[in-house]
Coordinates of C-alpha atoms and ligand atoms in Angstrom, one line a residue:
M192 CA 19.5 -42.8 -23.7
E193 CA 16.2 -43.9 -22.2
E194 CA 14.8 -43.9 -18.7
V195 CA 13.3 -47.3 -17.7
I196 CA 11.7 -48.7 -14.6
K197 CA 13.4 -51.8 -13.2
I198 CA 11.7 -54.2 -10.7
N199 CA 13.3 -57.0 -8.9
G200 CA 10.1 -59.0 -8.2
G201 CA 9.0 -61.3 -5.4
K202 CA 9.2 -58.9 -2.5
P203 CA 6.3 -58.8 0.0
L204 CA 4.6 -55.4 0.3
N205 CA 3.6 -53.9 3.7
G206 CA 2.5 -50.5 4.9
T207 CA 0.2 -47.6 3.8
I208 CA 0.1 -46.0 0.4
R209 CA -1.7 -42.7 -0.2
V210 CA -3.7 -42.1 -3.4
S211 CA -3.4 -38.8 -5.2
G212 CA -6.1 -36.6 -6.8
A213 CA -7.9 -38.1 -9.7
K214 CA -6.1 -37.7 -13.0
N215 CA -9.2 -38.0 -15.2
A216 CA -10.9 -35.3 -13.0
T217 CA -7.9 -33.0 -13.0
V218 CA -7.5 -33.1 -16.8
A219 CA -11.1 -31.9 -17.1
L220 CA -11.0 -29.4 -14.1
I221 CA -8.1 -27.5 -15.5
P222 CA -9.7 -26.7 -18.9
A223 CA -13.0 -26.1 -17.0
A224 CA -11.3 -23.4 -14.9
V225 CA -10.7 -21.2 -17.9
L226 CA -14.5 -20.7 -18.1
A227 CA -14.1 -18.4 -15.0
Y228 CA -13.6 -14.7 -14.9
G229 CA -11.5 -14.9 -11.8
K230 CA -9.1 -17.1 -9.9
V231 CA -9.8 -20.8 -9.6
K232 CA -7.7 -22.6 -6.9
I233 CA -7.7 -26.4 -7.2
V234 CA -6.0 -28.6 -4.6
G235 CA -5.2 -32.3 -4.8
I236 CA -3.5 -31.9 -8.2
P237 CA -1.5 -35.1 -9.0
D238 CA 2.2 -34.6 -9.9
I239 CA 1.9 -36.2 -13.4
S240 CA 3.1 -35.2 -16.8
D241 CA -0.5 -34.7 -18.2
V242 CA -0.9 -31.8 -15.8
K243 CA 2.4 -30.3 -17.0
S244 CA 1.1 -30.4 -20.6
L245 CA -2.1 -28.7 -19.6
E246 CA -0.2 -26.0 -17.7
E247 CA 1.8 -25.4 -20.8
I248 CA -1.4 -24.9 -22.8
L249 CA -2.7 -22.4 -20.2
E250 CA 0.5 -20.4 -20.2
Y251 CA 0.5 -20.3 -24.0
M252 CA -2.9 -18.6 -23.7
N253 CA -1.5 -16.1 -21.3
V254 CA -3.3 -17.6 -18.3
K255 CA -1.4 -17.0 -15.1
V256 CA -0.6 -20.4 -13.4
T257 CA 0.8 -20.5 -9.9
T258 CA 1.4 -23.5 -7.7
P259 CA 1.5 -22.5 -4.1
N260 CA 2.2 -26.1 -3.2
I261 CA 3.1 -29.2 -5.2
D262 CA -0.5 -30.4 -5.2
E263 CA -2.2 -27.0 -5.7
I264 CA -2.8 -24.8 -8.7
V265 CA -4.2 -21.3 -9.0
I266 CA -5.5 -20.4 -12.5
D267 CA -6.0 -16.8 -13.2
T268 CA -7.6 -15.9 -16.5
T269 CA -7.5 -12.1 -16.2
N270 CA -5.1 -11.7 -19.2
M271 CA -6.2 -14.8 -21.1
V272 CA -6.0 -14.7 -24.9
N273 CA -7.9 -17.3 -27.0
K274 CA -5.1 -18.3 -29.3
P275 CA -5.3 -21.3 -31.8
L276 CA -4.1 -24.3 -29.8
V277 CA -1.9 -25.8 -32.4
I278 CA 1.1 -26.5 -30.1
D279 CA 2.7 -29.8 -29.3
A280 CA 1.4 -29.9 -25.8
V281 CA -2.1 -30.5 -27.2
S282 CA -1.0 -33.7 -28.9
K283 CA 0.5 -35.1 -25.7
L284 CA -2.8 -35.9 -24.1
R285 CA -6.4 -36.8 -25.0
A286 CA -7.9 -34.4 -22.5
S287 CA -6.7 -31.3 -24.3
Y288 CA -10.0 -31.7 -26.2
Y289 CA -11.8 -30.3 -23.1
F290 CA -10.5 -26.9 -24.3
M291 CA -13.0 -27.3 -27.2
G292 CA -15.9 -27.2 -24.8
S293 CA -14.6 -24.6 -22.5
L294 CA -13.3 -22.1 -25.1
L295 CA -16.3 -22.6 -27.3
G296 CA -18.5 -21.9 -24.3
K297 CA -16.5 -18.8 -23.2
Y298 CA -15.5 -17.2 -26.5
K299 CA -17.8 -19.0 -29.1
H300 CA -14.7 -19.8 -31.1
V301 CA -11.8 -22.3 -30.8
A302 CA -9.1 -23.6 -33.0
I303 CA -7.4 -26.7 -31.8
R304 CA -5.2 -29.5 -33.0
M305 CA -6.5 -33.1 -32.9
P306 CA -6.0 -34.4 -29.4
G307 CA -3.4 -37.1 -28.5
G308 CA -3.5 -39.7 -25.8
C309 CA -3.1 -43.5 -25.3
N310 CA -3.5 -45.6 -28.4
L311 CA -6.4 -47.9 -27.4
G312 CA -7.7 -48.5 -30.9
P313 CA -10.2 -46.1 -32.5
R314 CA -11.1 -43.1 -30.3
P315 CA -13.5 -41.0 -32.3
I316 CA -15.0 -37.7 -31.0
D317 CA -18.1 -37.7 -33.1
L318 CA -20.4 -37.4 -30.0
H319 CA -18.5 -34.3 -28.8
I320 CA -18.9 -32.7 -32.3
K321 CA -22.6 -33.7 -32.5
G322 CA -23.2 -32.1 -29.1
F323 CA -21.4 -28.8 -30.1
E324 CA -23.4 -28.7 -33.4
A325 CA -26.7 -29.3 -31.5
L326 CA -25.8 -26.2 -29.4
G327 CA -25.4 -24.2 -32.6
A328 CA -21.7 -24.4 -33.3
K329 CA -20.2 -24.7 -36.9
I330 CA -17.4 -27.2 -37.1
E331 CA -14.6 -27.1 -39.7
Y332 CA -11.8 -29.6 -39.9
D333 CA -8.6 -28.3 -41.6
N334 CA -5.3 -30.2 -41.9
G335 CA -5.4 -31.9 -38.5
N336 CA -7.1 -28.9 -36.7
Y337 CA -10.6 -28.4 -35.6
I338 CA -12.2 -24.9 -35.8
L339 CA -15.4 -24.5 -33.9
S340 CA -17.4 -21.3 -33.9
A341 CA -20.9 -20.0 -33.1
D342 CA -22.6 -16.6 -33.1
E343 CA -24.4 -17.9 -30.0
L344 CA -24.9 -21.2 -28.3
I345 CA -28.5 -22.2 -27.6
G346 CA -29.5 -24.8 -25.1
T347 CA -31.2 -28.0 -26.4
R348 CA -31.7 -31.7 -25.8
I349 CA -28.7 -33.8 -26.7
Y350 CA -28.9 -37.6 -26.7
L351 CA -25.6 -39.4 -26.5
D352 CA -25.6 -42.7 -28.5
F353 CA -23.0 -43.9 -26.0
A354 CA -22.5 -42.6 -22.4
S355 CA -19.1 -41.1 -23.3
V356 CA -17.2 -39.5 -20.4
G357 CA -15.4 -37.0 -22.7
A358 CA -18.5 -36.0 -24.6
T359 CA -20.5 -35.5 -21.5
I360 CA -17.9 -33.2 -19.9
N361 CA -17.2 -31.4 -23.1
I362 CA -20.8 -30.6 -23.9
L363 CA -21.6 -29.5 -20.4
M364 CA -18.6 -27.1 -20.5
A365 CA -19.9 -25.5 -23.7
A366 CA -23.5 -25.5 -22.4
V367 CA -22.8 -23.5 -19.2
Y368 CA -22.7 -20.3 -21.2
A369 CA -25.5 -21.3 -23.7
K370 CA -28.8 -19.5 -23.7
G371 CA -31.5 -21.4 -22.0
Q372 CA -31.5 -25.0 -20.9
T373 CA -29.4 -28.0 -22.2
I374 CA -30.3 -31.5 -21.3
I375 CA -27.7 -34.3 -21.9
E376 CA -29.5 -37.6 -22.2
N377 CA -27.7 -40.9 -21.7
A378 CA -24.9 -38.9 -20.0
A379 CA -22.0 -40.8 -18.5
R380 CA -22.1 -41.2 -14.7
E381 CA -18.4 -41.5 -13.8
P382 CA -17.4 -39.8 -10.5
E383 CA -15.0 -37.5 -12.4
I384 CA -18.0 -36.0 -14.2
I385 CA -19.6 -35.2 -10.8
D386 CA -16.4 -33.7 -9.6
C387 CA -16.3 -31.4 -12.7
I388 CA -20.0 -30.4 -12.2
N389 CA -19.4 -29.7 -8.5
M390 CA -16.5 -27.3 -9.4
L391 CA -18.5 -25.6 -12.2
N392 CA -21.5 -25.1 -9.8
K393 CA -19.1 -23.5 -7.2
M394 CA -18.1 -21.2 -10.1
G395 CA -21.7 -20.2 -10.5
A396 CA -23.0 -22.7 -13.1
R397 CA -26.4 -24.2 -12.7
I398 CA -26.0 -27.9 -13.4
R399 CA -28.3 -30.7 -12.0
G400 CA -28.3 -34.4 -12.3
G401 CA -24.6 -35.2 -12.2
G402 CA -24.2 -38.9 -11.5
T403 CA -27.4 -39.7 -13.4
S404 CA -28.1 -40.3 -17.0
N405 CA -29.8 -36.9 -17.5
I406 CA -27.8 -33.8 -16.8
V407 CA -29.6 -30.5 -16.9
I408 CA -27.7 -27.3 -17.5
D409 CA -29.3 -23.9 -17.2
G410 CA -27.0 -21.4 -19.0
V411 CA -25.6 -18.5 -17.0
E412 CA -24.0 -15.1 -17.9
K413 CA -20.7 -15.3 -16.0
L414 CA -18.7 -17.7 -13.9
E415 CA -16.5 -16.6 -11.1
G416 CA -13.4 -18.1 -9.4
C417 CA -13.7 -20.7 -6.7
F418 CA -11.8 -23.2 -4.5
H419 CA -12.1 -26.9 -5.3
E420 CA -10.6 -30.1 -3.9
I421 CA -10.2 -33.0 -6.4
I422 CA -11.6 -36.5 -5.6
P423 CA -9.1 -39.3 -5.1
D424 CA -8.0 -41.2 -8.1
R425 CA -10.1 -44.4 -8.2
I426 CA -7.9 -45.9 -10.9
E427 CA -4.7 -45.3 -9.1
A428 CA -6.3 -46.7 -5.9
G429 CA -7.6 -49.7 -7.8
T430 CA -4.1 -50.3 -9.3
Y431 CA -2.6 -50.3 -5.8
I432 CA -5.4 -52.5 -4.4
I433 CA -4.6 -55.0 -7.2
L434 CA -0.9 -55.0 -6.6
A435 CA -1.6 -55.4 -2.8
A436 CA -3.7 -58.4 -3.7
A437 CA -0.8 -59.7 -5.8
M438 CA 2.1 -59.2 -3.3
G439 CA 0.7 -57.6 -0.2
E440 CA 1.2 -59.1 3.3
H441 CA -0.8 -56.2 4.8
V442 CA -1.3 -53.0 2.8
I443 CA -3.6 -50.1 3.5
I444 CA -4.6 -47.9 0.6
D445 CA -5.4 -44.5 2.0
N446 CA -7.5 -41.6 0.5
V447 CA -10.0 -43.7 -1.3
I448 CA -13.8 -43.4 -1.9
P449 CA -14.6 -47.1 -1.6
Y450 CA -18.0 -46.6 -3.3
H451 CA -16.1 -45.7 -6.5
L452 CA -14.4 -49.1 -6.4
D453 CA -17.4 -51.3 -5.6
S454 CA -17.1 -53.3 -8.8
L455 CA -13.3 -54.0 -8.3
I456 CA -13.8 -54.9 -4.6
S457 CA -16.6 -57.3 -5.5
K458 CA -14.4 -59.0 -8.2
L459 CA -11.5 -59.3 -5.9
K460 CA -13.6 -60.8 -3.1
E461 CA -15.0 -63.2 -5.6
I462 CA -11.5 -64.6 -6.5
G463 CA -10.5 -64.8 -2.8
V464 CA -8.7 -61.6 -2.0
N465 CA -8.8 -60.7 1.7
I466 CA -10.1 -57.2 1.4
S467 CA -12.1 -54.8 3.6
F468 CA -12.7 -51.1 3.6
S469 CA -13.7 -48.2 5.9
Y470 CA -14.6 -44.6 5.3
D471 CA -11.6 -43.6 3.2
Q472 CA -9.3 -46.6 3.3
V473 CA -9.1 -50.1 1.7
E474 CA -7.1 -52.8 3.5
V475 CA -5.7 -55.9 1.8
A476 CA -4.2 -58.8 3.8
K477 CA -2.5 -61.9 2.6
N478 CA -4.6 -64.9 1.9
D479 CA -2.7 -68.1 1.9
K480 CA -5.2 -69.8 -0.4
P481 CA -4.6 -69.3 -4.1
Y482 CA -7.0 -67.1 -6.0
E483 CA -9.7 -68.5 -8.3
S484 CA -10.3 -67.4 -11.8
T485 CA -13.2 -65.1 -12.8
N486 CA -14.9 -63.5 -15.7
V487 CA -15.1 -59.7 -16.1
K488 CA -16.6 -57.3 -18.5
T489 CA -15.7 -53.7 -18.7
M490 CA -18.6 -51.3 -18.5
P491 CA -19.3 -47.6 -18.0
F492 CA -19.4 -46.6 -14.3
P493 CA -20.6 -48.2 -12.0
G494 CA -19.5 -51.2 -14.0
Y495 CA -16.0 -52.6 -14.0
A496 CA -13.7 -49.8 -15.2
T497 CA -11.8 -50.4 -18.5
D498 CA -8.8 -48.6 -16.9
L499 CA -8.5 -51.4 -14.4
Q500 CA -8.8 -54.1 -16.9
A501 CA -5.0 -54.4 -17.6
P502 CA -3.9 -54.4 -14.0
L503 CA -6.5 -57.1 -13.1
T504 CA -5.4 -59.2 -16.1
A505 CA -1.9 -59.2 -14.6
L506 CA -3.3 -60.4 -11.3
L507 CA -5.4 -63.1 -12.9
T508 CA -2.3 -64.8 -14.4
Q509 CA -1.9 -66.0 -10.8
A510 CA -5.5 -67.4 -10.4
I511 CA -6.4 -71.0 -10.9
G512 CA -8.4 -71.7 -14.0
N513 CA -9.4 -69.7 -17.1
S514 CA -10.5 -66.0 -16.7
K515 CA -12.4 -64.4 -19.5
I516 CA -12.0 -60.7 -19.9
T517 CA -14.3 -58.8 -22.2
E518 CA -13.9 -55.2 -23.2
T519 CA -17.0 -53.2 -24.1
I520 CA -15.4 -49.8 -24.0
Y521 CA -12.2 -50.1 -26.0
I522 CA -12.5 -53.4 -27.8
E523 CA -8.9 -53.4 -28.9
R524 CA -7.4 -52.6 -25.5
F525 CA -5.4 -55.8 -25.1
K526 CA -1.8 -54.7 -26.0
H527 CA -0.7 -55.5 -22.4
C528 CA -1.5 -59.1 -23.0
N529 CA 1.4 -59.5 -25.5
E530 CA 3.8 -57.9 -23.0
L531 CA 2.5 -60.2 -20.1
N532 CA 2.9 -63.2 -22.4
K533 CA 6.6 -62.3 -22.8
M534 CA 6.9 -62.7 -19.0
G535 CA 5.4 -66.1 -19.1
A536 CA 1.6 -65.5 -19.0
N537 CA -0.7 -67.5 -21.1
I538 CA -3.3 -65.1 -22.4
I539 CA -5.2 -65.8 -25.6
T540 CA -6.6 -62.6 -27.1
A541 CA -9.5 -62.5 -29.6
S542 CA -10.9 -59.0 -29.4
P543 CA -13.2 -58.0 -27.7
S544 CA -12.1 -60.7 -25.2
A545 CA -9.0 -62.3 -23.8
T546 CA -8.7 -65.5 -21.9
V547 CA -6.1 -65.7 -19.1
V548 CA -5.1 -69.3 -18.5
G549 CA -3.8 -69.5 -15.0
P550 CA -1.8 -69.9 -12.9
T551 CA 1.5 -69.2 -14.7
E552 CA 4.9 -68.3 -13.2
L553 CA 6.1 -64.9 -14.4
T554 CA 9.7 -64.2 -15.1
G555 CA 11.2 -60.7 -15.5
C556 CA 12.3 -59.6 -18.9
D557 CA 12.3 -56.4 -21.1
V558 CA 8.7 -55.2 -21.7
K559 CA 7.1 -52.1 -23.1
A560 CA 4.4 -49.9 -21.6
T561 CA 2.3 -49.5 -24.8
D562 CA -0.1 -47.2 -22.9
L563 CA -0.7 -45.9 -19.4
R564 CA -2.7 -48.9 -18.0
C565 CA -0.6 -51.4 -19.8
G566 CA 2.3 -49.8 -17.8
A567 CA 0.4 -50.3 -14.6
A568 CA -0.2 -54.0 -15.5
L569 CA 3.5 -54.4 -16.1
V570 CA 4.3 -53.0 -12.7
V571 CA 1.9 -55.5 -11.1
A572 CA 3.5 -58.3 -13.1
G573 CA 7.0 -57.1 -12.4
L574 CA 6.3 -57.2 -8.6
I575 CA 5.0 -60.8 -8.9
A576 CA 7.8 -62.0 -11.3
S577 CA 11.0 -63.7 -10.4
G578 CA 14.1 -61.9 -11.6
T579 CA 14.3 -58.4 -13.1
T580 CA 11.6 -56.7 -15.2
T581 CA 12.7 -53.7 -17.3
I582 CA 9.8 -51.5 -18.4
H583 CA 10.4 -49.3 -21.4
D584 CA 8.4 -46.3 -22.6
I585 CA 7.6 -45.3 -19.1
Y586 CA 6.5 -41.9 -20.1
H587 CA 3.1 -43.5 -20.4
I588 CA 3.2 -44.4 -16.7
D589 CA 4.4 -40.9 -15.8
R590 CA 1.4 -39.4 -17.5
G591 CA -1.0 -40.9 -14.9
Y592 CA 0.8 -42.3 -11.8
E593 CA 2.3 -39.8 -9.4
D594 CA 5.6 -41.0 -7.9
I595 CA 4.9 -44.6 -8.5
V596 CA 8.5 -45.7 -7.8
A597 CA 8.7 -43.8 -4.5
K598 CA 5.2 -45.0 -3.4
L599 CA 6.0 -48.6 -4.1
S600 CA 9.5 -48.5 -2.6
A601 CA 7.9 -47.3 0.6
L602 CA 5.9 -50.5 0.7
G603 CA 9.0 -52.6 0.3
A604 CA 9.1 -53.1 -3.4
D605 CA 12.5 -53.3 -5.1
I606 CA 11.7 -50.8 -7.9
Y607 CA 13.9 -48.0 -9.3
R608 CA 14.4 -45.8 -12.3
E609 CA 17.5 -46.1 -14.5
I610 CA 18.9 -44.3 -17.5
I611 CA 20.1 -46.8 -20.0
D612 CA 21.8 -46.4 -23.4
Ligands
EPU778 N1 -16.7 -42.8 -28.3 C1 -17.2 -42.6 -29.5 N2 -17.4 -41.3 -29.9 C2 -17.1 -40.3 -29.1 C3 -16.6 -40.5 -27.8 C4 -16.4 -41.8 -27.4 O1 -17.5 -43.5 -30.3 O2 -17.4 -39.1 -29.5 C5 -16.4 -44.2 -27.8 C6 -14.9 -44.4 -27.6 O3 -14.3 -44.7 -28.8 C7 -14.9 -45.5 -26.6 C8 -16.1 -45.2 -25.8 O4 -17.0 -44.4 -26.5 O5 -15.1 -46.7 -27.3 C9 -15.8 -44.6 -24.4 O6 -15.2 -43.4 -24.6 P1 -15.3 -42.2 -23.6 O7 -15.6 -41.0 -24.3 O8 -16.2 -42.6 -22.4 O9 -13.8 -42.1 -23.0 P2 -12.8 -40.9 -23.0 O10 -13.6 -39.7 -22.4 O11 -12.1 -40.8 -24.3 C10 -12.2 -41.3 -20.5 C11 -10.9 -41.5 -19.8 C12 -10.2 -42.9 -20.2 C13 -11.2 -43.9 -19.8 C14 -12.6 -43.7 -20.5 C15 -13.7 -44.7 -20.1 C16 -10.0 -39.3 -19.6 C17 -9.1 -38.3 -20.1 N3 -9.9 -40.5 -20.2 O12 -11.8 -41.4 -21.9 O13 -9.1 -43.0 -19.4 O14 -10.7 -45.2 -20.2 O15 -13.0 -42.4 -20.1 O16 -13.9 -44.6 -18.7 O17 -10.9 -39.0 -18.7 C18 -7.0 -43.8 -18.8 O18 -7.0 -43.1 -17.8 O19 -6.1 -44.6 -19.0 C19 -8.0 -43.6 -19.9 C20 -7.8 -44.0 -21.1

């Protein structure tokens, strides 16, 4: 028995779709909340399985988790116990590694299983480890588990060889309780990092420079509870903008910070998408002219997001001419191309690039979500394709997209879940 998503493609989309809170902020904010001695209330929590896994980890540590509303969480660490995190929930998502930073910061000791997450090729965490060591932690690796410990953490300058999102967040979480000042040089600048810094500062942290390449953290003695609202999910928004470009007659994507999507909006304008935006909405209207091909290179923010590479690839199968897509973040992140080719696309992959030869007609068939954003690309392709697309391994999609079937059905898509043998 397996649950799949089925799409009968070719239906025009109309209406308004609302974006949820950002997954990649949420998965950092929840581990960050345990740094507090008090209650942290976060609103705008997306209803996705990664959140469920994090809640499981919190409850395992005796943290009281309540959800006054579906999109709210209250995290109370009063009775928290710093147990070794060697449970299955840790392996279900990459972001469980944020407990390394937060528990090391708070307790100066953490034992944790190797994190899981999407298979996008090699995903080392050497920069996280280097940062923790620079702060004074000793790291042991034993049979798939990391053990980090320190007598005390002392602020220092840490240069990241690559502007890693995860390493930036993890190091700053450990550094909030370090003695003195920590400076992260060549820090990542993604909006989710700023969101995390904003919440930590509300808790009493002293962090400056979020959104720039130099983040300065002055260590403090104690963090308190706070109230925080999560930023909208720019990747979910971008996915819906792309599928509106593919099949929309008139679609409004609501609860968006358009600035977070500048690179996508520019690319879409370039290929001929009829797109405009206001304060917190993006509007896509049908353009009767076919789209033109383009070249795109994924980059750290504010460059084109790697997480929107796969959905854009699906759209570019409909553009006239050859589009070259180059990955600079995860050079092997092209598994969706094989799946799209099964549907009739003509994509030639030679890592770190792929060439989409368009336009091609897409036809529904059985495909597999090999990772979260591959799943998103297959939804885009399934909406375009003639016939029925059956997407397998949809647990990847459920890790990051809240209610995708209900949201797209409301726009007029013929999409549903089915249990098959
Ligand atoms: N890297 C290293 N060493 C490290 C850390 C990273 O070599 O210690 C390399 C990675 O292998 C990769 C690059 O640096 O080639 C970028 O990795 P980064 O650390 O920035 O990514 P991440 O923190 O693991 C987050 C998102 C990803 C998103 C990337 C890039 C979360 C939980 N994940 O991953 O989201 O693709 O940033 O923006 O925030 C997704 O949502 O589908 C997803 C994979």
